[in-house]
Tab-separated table of C-alpha atoms in Angstrom:
chain	number	residue	atom	x	y	z
L	1	MET	CA	-40.208	1.364	7.935
L	2	ARG	CA	-41.417	-2.049	6.772
L	3	TYR	CA	-38.268	-2.766	4.740
L	4	SER	CA	-36.092	-1.678	7.645
L	5	ILE	CA	-37.894	-4.135	9.951
L	6	LEU	CA	-37.597	-6.883	7.322
L	7	MET	CA	-33.838	-6.296	7.045
L	8	LEU	CA	-33.457	-6.289	10.833
L	9	THR	CA	-35.391	-9.562	10.999
L	10	GLY	CA	-33.113	-11.135	8.393
L	11	LEU	CA	-30.003	-9.947	10.201
L	12	ALA	CA	-31.388	-11.260	13.491
L	13	PHE	CA	-31.868	-14.675	11.861
L	14	LEU	CA	-28.284	-14.657	10.606
L	15	ALA	CA	-26.954	-13.636	14.017
L	16	GLY	CA	-29.108	-16.208	15.836
L	17	LEU	CA	-31.017	-13.509	17.748
L	18	SER	CA	-34.463	-15.098	17.702
L	19	GLY	CA	-35.723	-12.860	20.510
L	20	PHE	CA	-36.189	-9.956	18.089
L	21	VAL	CA	-37.909	-12.220	15.584
L	22	GLY	CA	-40.398	-13.342	18.217
L	23	LEU	CA	-41.350	-9.723	18.920
L	24	VAL	CA	-42.592	-9.071	15.370
L	25	ASP	CA	-43.467	-12.535	14.018
L	26	PRO	CA	-47.286	-12.625	13.605
L	27	TYR	CA	-47.623	-16.348	14.337
L	28	SER	CA	-45.689	-16.032	17.596
L	29	ILE	CA	-47.701	-12.971	18.617
L	30	PHE	CA	-50.950	-14.811	17.925
L	31	GLY	CA	-49.816	-17.785	20.007
L	32	ARG	CA	-48.898	-15.558	22.951
L	33	ILE	CA	-52.196	-13.667	22.796
L	34	VAL	CA	-54.220	-16.898	22.724
L	35	HIS	CA	-52.286	-18.720	25.454
L	36	ASP	CA	-51.022	-15.995	27.789
L	37	GLY	CA	-53.794	-13.448	27.284
L	38	LEU	CA	-56.967	-15.404	26.584
L	39	GLY	CA	-56.121	-18.828	27.997
L	40	LEU	CA	-56.890	-17.938	31.622
L	41	PRO	CA	-60.355	-16.344	31.123
L	42	VAL	CA	-61.299	-19.126	28.707
L	43	ALA	CA	-60.299	-21.761	31.299
L	44	TYR	CA	-62.341	-20.042	34.029
L	45	GLY	CA	-65.280	-19.657	31.640
L	46	TRP	CA	-65.103	-23.316	30.661
L	47	ASN	CA	-65.039	-24.449	34.299
L	48	ALA	CA	-68.050	-22.252	35.029
L	49	LEU	CA	-69.967	-23.846	32.148
L	50	VAL	CA	-68.957	-27.340	33.307
L	51	GLY	CA	-70.182	-26.450	36.816
L	52	VAL	CA	-73.591	-25.444	35.435
L	53	ASN	CA	-73.636	-28.614	33.320
L	54	GLU	CA	-72.864	-30.795	36.367
L	55	SER	CA	-75.594	-29.158	38.431
L	56	HIS	CA	-78.167	-29.975	35.745
L	57	GLY	CA	-76.713	-33.312	34.634
L	58	TRP	CA	-76.861	-32.487	30.922
L	59	ILE	CA	-73.642	-33.943	29.459
L	60	PRO	CA	-71.858	-36.349	31.843
L	61	VAL	CA	-68.575	-36.585	29.885
L	62	LEU	CA	-67.539	-32.928	30.362
L	63	SER	CA	-64.952	-32.207	33.043
L	64	LYS	CA	-63.209	-29.155	34.436
L	65	THR	CA	-59.716	-28.186	33.326
L	66	ASP	CA	-56.763	-27.261	35.516
L	67	ILE	CA	-56.178	-23.530	35.922
L	68	LEU	CA	-52.558	-22.799	34.990
L	69	TRP	CA	-51.492	-19.196	35.553
L	70	PRO	CA	-48.830	-17.989	33.097
L	71	PRO	CA	-46.234	-15.484	34.382
L	72	LEU	CA	-47.702	-12.035	34.951
L	73	ALA	CA	-45.122	-10.478	32.642
L	74	ALA	CA	-46.185	-12.835	29.828
L	75	MET	CA	-49.845	-11.968	30.438
L	76	ALA	CA	-49.040	-8.249	30.398
L	77	LEU	CA	-47.083	-8.541	27.132
L	78	ALA	CA	-49.918	-10.493	25.512
L	79	GLY	CA	-52.388	-7.847	26.684
L	80	VAL	CA	-50.273	-5.057	25.206
L	81	TYR	CA	-50.078	-6.874	21.864
L	82	PHE	CA	-53.840	-7.462	21.849
L	83	VAL	CA	-54.687	-3.823	22.617
L	84	VAL	CA	-52.180	-2.370	20.145
L	85	LEU	CA	-53.210	-4.677	17.296
L	86	THR	CA	-56.907	-4.100	17.999
L	87	VAL	CA	-56.476	-0.320	17.909
L	88	LEU	CA	-54.394	-0.482	14.724
L	89	ALA	CA	-56.957	-2.718	13.027
L	90	TRP	CA	-59.872	-0.552	14.161
L	91	ARG	CA	-58.355	2.794	13.226
L	92	TYR	CA	-55.989	1.979	10.363
L	93	GLY	CA	-57.066	-1.374	8.910
L	94	ARG	CA	-54.079	-3.555	8.018
L	95	ALA	CA	-51.483	-1.083	9.289
L	96	TYR	CA	-49.577	-3.743	11.232
L	97	CYS	CA	-49.613	-6.199	8.322
L	98	HIS	CA	-48.158	-3.840	5.722
L	99	THR	CA	-46.009	-1.628	7.943
L	100	VAL	CA	-44.536	-3.753	10.751
L	101	CYS	CA	-45.029	-7.447	9.998
L	102	PRO	CA	-41.954	-8.932	8.235
L	103	VAL	CA	-44.060	-11.757	6.799
L	104	GLY	CA	-46.469	-9.236	5.266
L	105	THR	CA	-43.564	-7.261	3.821
L	106	LEU	CA	-41.990	-10.377	2.321
L	107	LEU	CA	-45.276	-11.500	0.771
L	108	GLY	CA	-45.935	-7.965	-0.430
L	109	THR	CA	-42.538	-7.818	-2.117
L	110	LEU	CA	-43.328	-11.020	-3.990
L	111	SER	CA	-46.781	-9.743	-4.957
L	112	ARG	CA	-45.162	-6.923	-6.937
L	113	PHE	CA	-44.484	-9.564	-9.578
L	114	SER	CA	-47.992	-11.061	-9.623
L	115	LEU	CA	-49.509	-11.817	-13.028
L	116	PHE	CA	-52.831	-10.143	-12.271
L	117	ARG	CA	-53.143	-6.884	-10.398
L	118	PRO	CA	-55.785	-4.191	-9.795
L	119	VAL	CA	-55.611	-1.383	-12.360
L	120	ILE	CA	-57.502	1.905	-12.442
L	121	ASP	CA	-58.951	2.890	-15.827
L	122	GLY	CA	-58.325	6.641	-16.013
L	123	SER	CA	-60.967	7.116	-18.715
L	124	ARG	CA	-63.687	5.812	-16.411
L	125	CYS	CA	-62.472	6.988	-12.990
L	126	ILE	CA	-64.318	10.064	-11.655
L	127	HIS	CA	-61.995	10.431	-8.613
L	128	CYS	CA	-64.845	9.932	-6.140
L	129	GLY	CA	-62.469	8.277	-3.664
L	130	ALA	CA	-64.862	5.424	-2.783
L	131	CYS	CA	-62.218	2.766	-3.497
L	132	GLU	CA	-59.566	4.584	-1.488
L	133	LYS	CA	-61.873	4.903	1.532
L	134	THR	CA	-62.923	1.258	1.523
L	135	CYS	CA	-59.391	-0.133	1.104
L	136	ARG	CA	-58.274	-1.540	4.454
L	137	SER	CA	-54.724	-1.908	3.185
L	138	SER	CA	-54.345	1.780	2.239
L	139	CYS	CA	-52.858	0.810	-1.091
L	140	ILE	CA	-54.951	2.968	-3.490
L	141	ASP	CA	-53.898	6.470	-4.515
L	142	VAL	CA	-56.802	7.932	-6.501
L	143	ALA	CA	-55.010	11.212	-7.176
L	144	HIS	CA	-52.312	9.450	-9.199
L	145	GLY	CA	-54.427	6.497	-10.371
L	146	PHE	CA	-52.046	4.060	-8.662
L	147	VAL	CA	-52.518	0.812	-6.686
L	148	ASP	CA	-49.626	-0.378	-4.541
L	149	THR	CA	-49.658	-4.104	-5.304
L	150	SER	CA	-47.209	-4.833	-2.476
L	151	ARG	CA	-50.011	-4.051	-0.015
L	152	CYS	CA	-53.050	-5.269	-1.942
L	153	VAL	CA	-54.576	-8.520	-0.581
L	154	ASP	CA	-57.053	-9.011	-3.460
L	155	CYS	CA	-60.147	-8.538	-1.315
L	156	PHE	CA	-62.022	-7.001	-4.314
L	157	ASP	CA	-63.804	-4.497	-2.050
L	158	CYS	CA	-62.605	-1.635	-4.251
L	159	VAL	CA	-64.023	-3.317	-7.356
L	160	ALA	CA	-67.388	-3.750	-5.628
L	161	VAL	CA	-67.772	-0.107	-4.535
L	162	CYS	CA	-66.557	1.582	-7.740
L	163	PRO	CA	-69.681	3.216	-9.299
L	164	LYS	CA	-68.167	3.372	-12.788
L	165	GLY	CA	-66.395	0.024	-12.997
L	166	ALA	CA	-63.045	1.767	-13.357
L	167	LEU	CA	-61.203	-0.845	-11.268
L	168	THR	CA	-60.381	-4.137	-12.938
L	169	PHE	CA	-57.873	-6.962	-12.505
L	170	SER	CA	-55.626	-7.443	-15.487
L	171	ARG	CA	-52.029	-8.100	-16.528
L	172	THR	CA	-51.504	-4.440	-17.345
L	173	LEU	CA	-48.459	-2.966	-15.637
L	174	PRO	CA	-49.357	-0.399	-12.958
L	175	VAL	CA	-48.579	3.278	-13.373
L	176	LYS	CA	-45.598	4.266	-11.302
L	177	LEU	CA	-46.014	7.057	-8.778
L	178	PRO	CA	-43.963	10.186	-9.450
L	179	GLU	CA	-40.943	10.545	-7.209
L	180	LYS	CA	-41.583	12.836	-4.259
L	181	THR	CA	-38.861	15.296	-3.359
L	182	LEU	CA	-38.051	16.380	0.160
L	183	SER	CA	-37.691	20.005	1.041
L	184	GLY	CA	-34.597	21.146	2.843
L	185	GLU	CA	-31.468	19.143	3.501
L	186	GLY	CA	-33.116	15.718	3.737
L	187	ILE	CA	-31.844	12.376	2.517
L	188	SER	CA	-33.331	10.182	-0.153
L	189	ARG	CA	-35.200	6.977	0.619
L	190	ARG	CA	-32.422	4.882	-0.860
L	191	GLU	CA	-29.841	6.585	1.334
L	192	MET	CA	-32.032	6.097	4.390
L	193	LEU	CA	-32.467	2.367	3.718
L	194	LEU	CA	-28.758	1.904	3.017
L	195	THR	CA	-27.831	3.712	6.225
L	196	THR	CA	-30.320	1.586	8.221
L	197	ALA	CA	-28.980	-1.652	6.718
L	198	VAL	CA	-25.360	-0.748	7.433
L	199	ALA	CA	-26.154	0.293	11.004
L	200	ALA	CA	-28.214	-2.835	11.673
L	201	GLY	CA	-25.534	-5.074	10.178
L	202	THR	CA	-22.849	-3.458	12.306
L	203	ILE	CA	-24.892	-3.903	15.488
L	204	ALA	CA	-25.801	-7.512	14.674
L	205	ALA	CA	-22.234	-8.433	13.780
L	206	GLY	CA	-20.942	-6.772	16.927
L	207	LEU	CA	-23.431	-8.632	19.112
L	208	ALA	CA	-22.735	-11.947	17.399
L	209	ARG	CA	-18.983	-11.637	17.987
L	210	SER	CA	-19.127	-10.050	21.418
L	211	GLN	CA	-17.792	-12.193	24.256
L	212	THR	CA	-19.434	-10.129	26.986
L	213	VAL	CA	-22.749	-8.802	25.720
L	214	VAL	CA	-24.231	-11.865	24.039
L	215	PRO	CA	-23.661	-14.323	26.934
L	216	ALA	CA	-25.469	-11.940	29.267
L	217	LEU	CA	-28.338	-11.372	26.857
L	218	MET	CA	-28.656	-15.027	25.876
L	219	GLY	CA	-28.544	-16.239	29.462
L	220	THR	CA	-25.457	-18.393	29.044
L	221	GLY	CA	-23.619	-16.987	32.022
L	222	LYS	CA	-23.430	-18.407	35.520
L	223	GLY	CA	-26.504	-19.792	37.235
L	224	LYS	CA	-28.773	-22.808	36.899
L	225	LYS	CA	-28.953	-23.956	33.288
L	226	LYS	CA	-32.391	-24.658	31.892
L	227	ILE	CA	-33.639	-28.147	31.102
L	228	LEU	CA	-34.594	-28.511	27.442
L	229	PRO	CA	-37.779	-30.325	26.378
L	230	PRO	CA	-37.378	-33.793	24.840
L	231	GLY	CA	-36.533	-33.318	21.182
L	232	ALA	CA	-34.440	-30.172	21.609
L	233	VAL	CA	-30.931	-30.716	20.221
L	234	SER	CA	-29.002	-28.141	22.237
L	235	ALA	CA	-29.490	-24.907	24.135
L	236	ASP	CA	-28.048	-22.844	21.273
L	237	ALA	CA	-30.161	-24.545	18.604
L	238	PHE	CA	-33.294	-24.199	20.730
L	239	ALA	CA	-32.653	-20.497	21.362
L	240	GLN	CA	-32.018	-19.787	17.672
L	241	ARG	CA	-35.010	-21.704	16.329
L	242	CYS	CA	-37.699	-21.002	18.932
L	243	THR	CA	-40.003	-18.114	17.958
L	244	ALA	CA	-41.918	-18.080	21.269
L	245	CYS	CA	-45.198	-19.023	19.587
L	246	HIS	CA	-46.191	-20.935	22.778
L	247	LEU	CA	-47.830	-23.777	20.874
L	248	CYS	CA	-45.806	-26.223	22.978
L	249	VAL	CA	-46.804	-24.351	26.147
L	250	SER	CA	-50.482	-24.585	25.269
L	251	ARG	CA	-50.231	-28.325	24.534
L	252	CYS	CA	-48.297	-29.246	27.699
L	253	PRO	CA	-50.742	-31.154	29.950
L	254	SER	CA	-48.855	-30.592	33.223
L	255	GLY	CA	-47.827	-26.951	32.750
L	256	VAL	CA	-44.095	-27.614	33.118
L	257	LEU	CA	-43.366	-25.474	30.043
L	258	VAL	CA	-43.713	-21.800	30.965
L	259	PRO	CA	-42.733	-18.609	29.080
L	260	ALA	CA	-39.487	-17.049	30.268
L	261	VAL	CA	-39.300	-13.414	31.313
L	262	LEU	CA	-35.628	-12.774	32.061
L	263	GLU	CA	-34.678	-16.155	33.528
L	264	ASN	CA	-32.642	-17.093	30.442
L	265	GLY	CA	-31.540	-13.679	29.217
L	266	ALA	CA	-33.198	-10.743	27.476
L	267	LEU	CA	-32.936	-12.232	23.984
L	268	GLN	CA	-34.810	-15.371	25.063
L	269	MET	CA	-37.711	-13.486	26.565
L	270	GLY	CA	-40.929	-15.374	25.871
L	271	GLN	CA	-39.188	-18.610	24.950
L	272	PRO	CA	-40.440	-21.537	27.069
L	273	TYR	CA	-38.410	-23.388	29.643
L	274	MET	CA	-39.163	-26.262	32.018
L	275	ASP	CA	-40.104	-25.105	35.511
L	276	PHE	CA	-40.471	-28.207	37.687
L	277	SER	CA	-42.114	-26.190	40.445
L	278	LYS	CA	-45.075	-25.770	38.068
L	279	GLY	CA	-45.271	-29.302	36.689
L	280	TYR	CA	-43.266	-32.181	35.256
L	281	CYS	CA	-42.675	-33.803	31.888
L	282	VAL	CA	-45.410	-36.443	31.579
L	283	TYR	CA	-43.866	-39.808	30.726
L	284	ASN	CA	-46.360	-40.897	28.046
L	285	CYS	CA	-46.683	-37.511	26.347
L	286	ASN	CA	-44.932	-36.077	23.282
L	287	PHE	CA	-47.303	-33.184	22.533
L	288	CYS	CA	-44.651	-30.450	22.581
L	289	SER	CA	-42.491	-32.152	19.968
L	290	GLN	CA	-45.508	-32.647	17.709
L	291	ALA	CA	-46.656	-29.036	18.084
L	292	CYS	CA	-43.411	-27.125	17.418
L	293	PRO	CA	-43.542	-25.558	13.916
L	294	ALA	CA	-40.020	-24.096	13.950
L	295	GLY	CA	-37.897	-27.191	14.575
L	296	ALA	CA	-36.755	-26.025	18.008
L	297	ILE	CA	-38.244	-29.265	19.356
L	298	ARG	CA	-37.866	-32.167	16.945
L	299	PRO	CA	-40.832	-34.535	16.572
L	300	LEU	CA	-40.343	-37.690	18.617
L	301	GLU	CA	-42.297	-40.908	18.521
L	302	LEU	CA	-43.748	-41.718	21.927
L	303	ALA	CA	-41.565	-44.797	22.365
L	304	VAL	CA	-38.444	-42.718	21.625
L	305	LYS	CA	-39.546	-39.852	23.841
L	306	GLU	CA	-40.074	-42.170	26.819
L	307	LYS	CA	-36.389	-43.145	26.615
L	308	THR	CA	-35.040	-39.645	25.924
L	309	LYS	CA	-32.844	-38.365	28.736
L	310	ILE	CA	-33.204	-34.599	29.307
L	311	GLY	CA	-31.620	-34.276	32.748
L	312	ILE	CA	-30.676	-36.136	35.892
L	313	ALA	CA	-32.103	-35.969	39.406
L	314	ARG	CA	-29.819	-34.919	42.267
L	315	TYR	CA	-30.673	-35.720	45.884
L	316	ALA	CA	-29.804	-33.333	48.728
L	317	GLN	CA	-30.285	-35.274	51.976
L	318	PHE	CA	-30.068	-32.231	54.257
L	319	HIS	CA	-33.265	-30.823	52.676
L	320	CYS	CA	-35.169	-34.104	52.887
L	321	LEU	CA	-38.041	-34.346	55.389
L	322	ILE	CA	-36.767	-37.751	56.517
L	323	ALA	CA	-33.407	-36.347	57.645
L	324	ARG	CA	-34.648	-32.922	58.714
L	325	ASP	CA	-37.878	-33.728	60.576
L	326	GLY	CA	-37.958	-37.524	60.760
L	327	ILE	CA	-41.057	-37.637	58.516
L	328	VAL	CA	-41.395	-40.762	56.386
L	329	CYS	CA	-42.163	-39.498	52.877
L	330	GLY	CA	-41.035	-41.416	49.772
L	331	ASN	CA	-43.027	-39.190	47.418
L	332	CYS	CA	-40.206	-39.031	44.897
L	333	ALA	CA	-39.919	-42.814	44.624
L	334	ARG	CA	-43.692	-43.303	44.295
L	335	HIS	CA	-44.016	-40.811	41.431
L	336	CYS	CA	-40.941	-41.798	39.399
L	337	PRO	CA	-42.285	-43.268	36.122
L	338	VAL	CA	-39.112	-45.279	35.380
L	339	GLN	CA	-38.399	-46.518	38.942
L	340	ALA	CA	-35.084	-44.690	38.985
L	341	ILE	CA	-35.554	-43.741	42.664
L	342	THR	CA	-35.595	-46.322	45.431
L	343	LEU	CA	-35.608	-45.991	49.213
L	344	VAL	CA	-32.450	-47.451	50.742
L	345	GLU	CA	-32.161	-48.044	54.484
L	346	ASN	CA	-29.295	-46.221	56.165
L	347	GLU	CA	-27.320	-47.000	59.331
L	348	ASP	CA	-29.704	-44.842	61.389
L	349	GLY	CA	-32.586	-47.140	60.456
L	350	ARG	CA	-34.227	-44.609	58.142
L	351	SER	CA	-34.788	-45.137	54.415
L	352	TYR	CA	-33.459	-42.401	52.149
L	353	PRO	CA	-33.989	-41.902	48.400
L	354	HIS	CA	-31.313	-43.191	46.054
L	355	VAL	CA	-31.186	-42.099	42.395
L	356	ASP	CA	-30.126	-44.552	39.715
L	357	GLY	CA	-28.510	-42.214	37.193
L	358	ALA	CA	-28.609	-44.813	34.421
L	359	ARG	CA	-32.400	-45.064	34.624
L	360	CYS	CA	-33.281	-41.442	35.399
L	361	ILE	CA	-34.601	-39.497	32.389
L	362	GLY	CA	-34.872	-36.121	34.149
L	363	CYS	CA	-38.654	-35.758	33.805
L	364	GLY	CA	-38.876	-33.725	37.023
L	365	SER	CA	-41.752	-35.681	38.566
L	366	CYS	CA	-39.684	-36.224	41.701
L	367	GLU	CA	-38.873	-32.522	42.065
L	368	TYR	CA	-42.477	-31.479	41.464
L	369	HIS	CA	-43.903	-33.934	44.014
L	370	CYS	CA	-41.248	-33.295	46.684
L	371	PRO	CA	-42.999	-31.580	49.655
L	372	ALA	CA	-39.776	-30.123	51.067
L	373	LYS	CA	-39.027	-26.427	50.546
L	374	PRO	CA	-36.545	-26.127	48.928
L	375	ALA	CA	-36.990	-29.454	47.188
L	376	ALA	CA	-34.688	-32.196	48.439
L	377	ILE	CA	-34.455	-33.636	44.937
L	378	SER	CA	-33.995	-31.538	41.812
L	379	VAL	CA	-33.204	-32.026	38.148
L	380	SER	CA	-29.907	-30.779	36.717
L	381	THR	CA	-28.644	-30.594	33.161
L	382	LEU	CA	-26.752	-33.531	31.737
L	383	PRO	CA	-22.948	-33.483	31.583
L	384	LYS	CA	-21.578	-32.663	28.141
L	385	SER	CA	-20.338	-36.193	27.748
L	386	SER	CA	-23.956	-37.391	27.944
């Protein structure tokens, strides 16, 4: 099972299907559990502690944090991961690490060639089974005197519990387990792995070359295109590199980066996108580009980020409160960090917003602060020529 998942992960990388990788990658799973699952209760708990602190006047520098609710689907997925991994760890030790996790399988494959490995001395072993019971990686077979080095994490617990000192670490080659035969008309392990690899390769190649399935799954069909964070090269590069670890989401001070459910296609589930109804890209902030470990968002110096154009604001006068209800607003112009929006007086004597496309960087502050529903000003993707 673990080698099949590792092969599927490799094929997904080659085909640019990062959605599958994000489902099994341990670092991405950990990020989602921390941000989407534990972030909300931690924020409420912190605010409660700050409230107690303020009532007693203990530490004056502490302040409450904003409560940002992630999508319910993202919270549910994080909860499922947390429960499943907790049960696996409680009942079966490192079952996820050595059976599902592609990183664990890759490291385990390399550890087969380690210089030092645990070896059972058959002349001393009394087959008490103490080492096998204490091994959280399930890599010791006392009956055959064998230690599976691809699963061993060198915790030395087996060495500590052995009453006869039969377990030692040396450069001696391990004893190979006898081949197990299957009864009936079964297939060998090699045949099973070969069949799995061929089937996975066929599916991946078919998806990669499909002109109808992939656009639907990747969210590249019709509809509003997503705005990429500053530092992202292109939509395709972002989708292929992002592992949905949510480090950028957790660092975003305004909450504009939110995990996608199906907004951008099934294969980009969990990958963040900019939702300007939740927040806006803070002008003097480059946290997301500094936090991304996968290269989906390139690191940008603050001075470069402040000049990076990620979109352009579009004004729809018929939605504006000035035209619709005669209410003098100007919120968009007041909150524009680069003064790309000015109020220009019209023939009717009212002042309407005007967007200077050359100055606008597409930060979304205007859309976020617009009180009209739907917003009279919104950010669109840049033309290809830009």
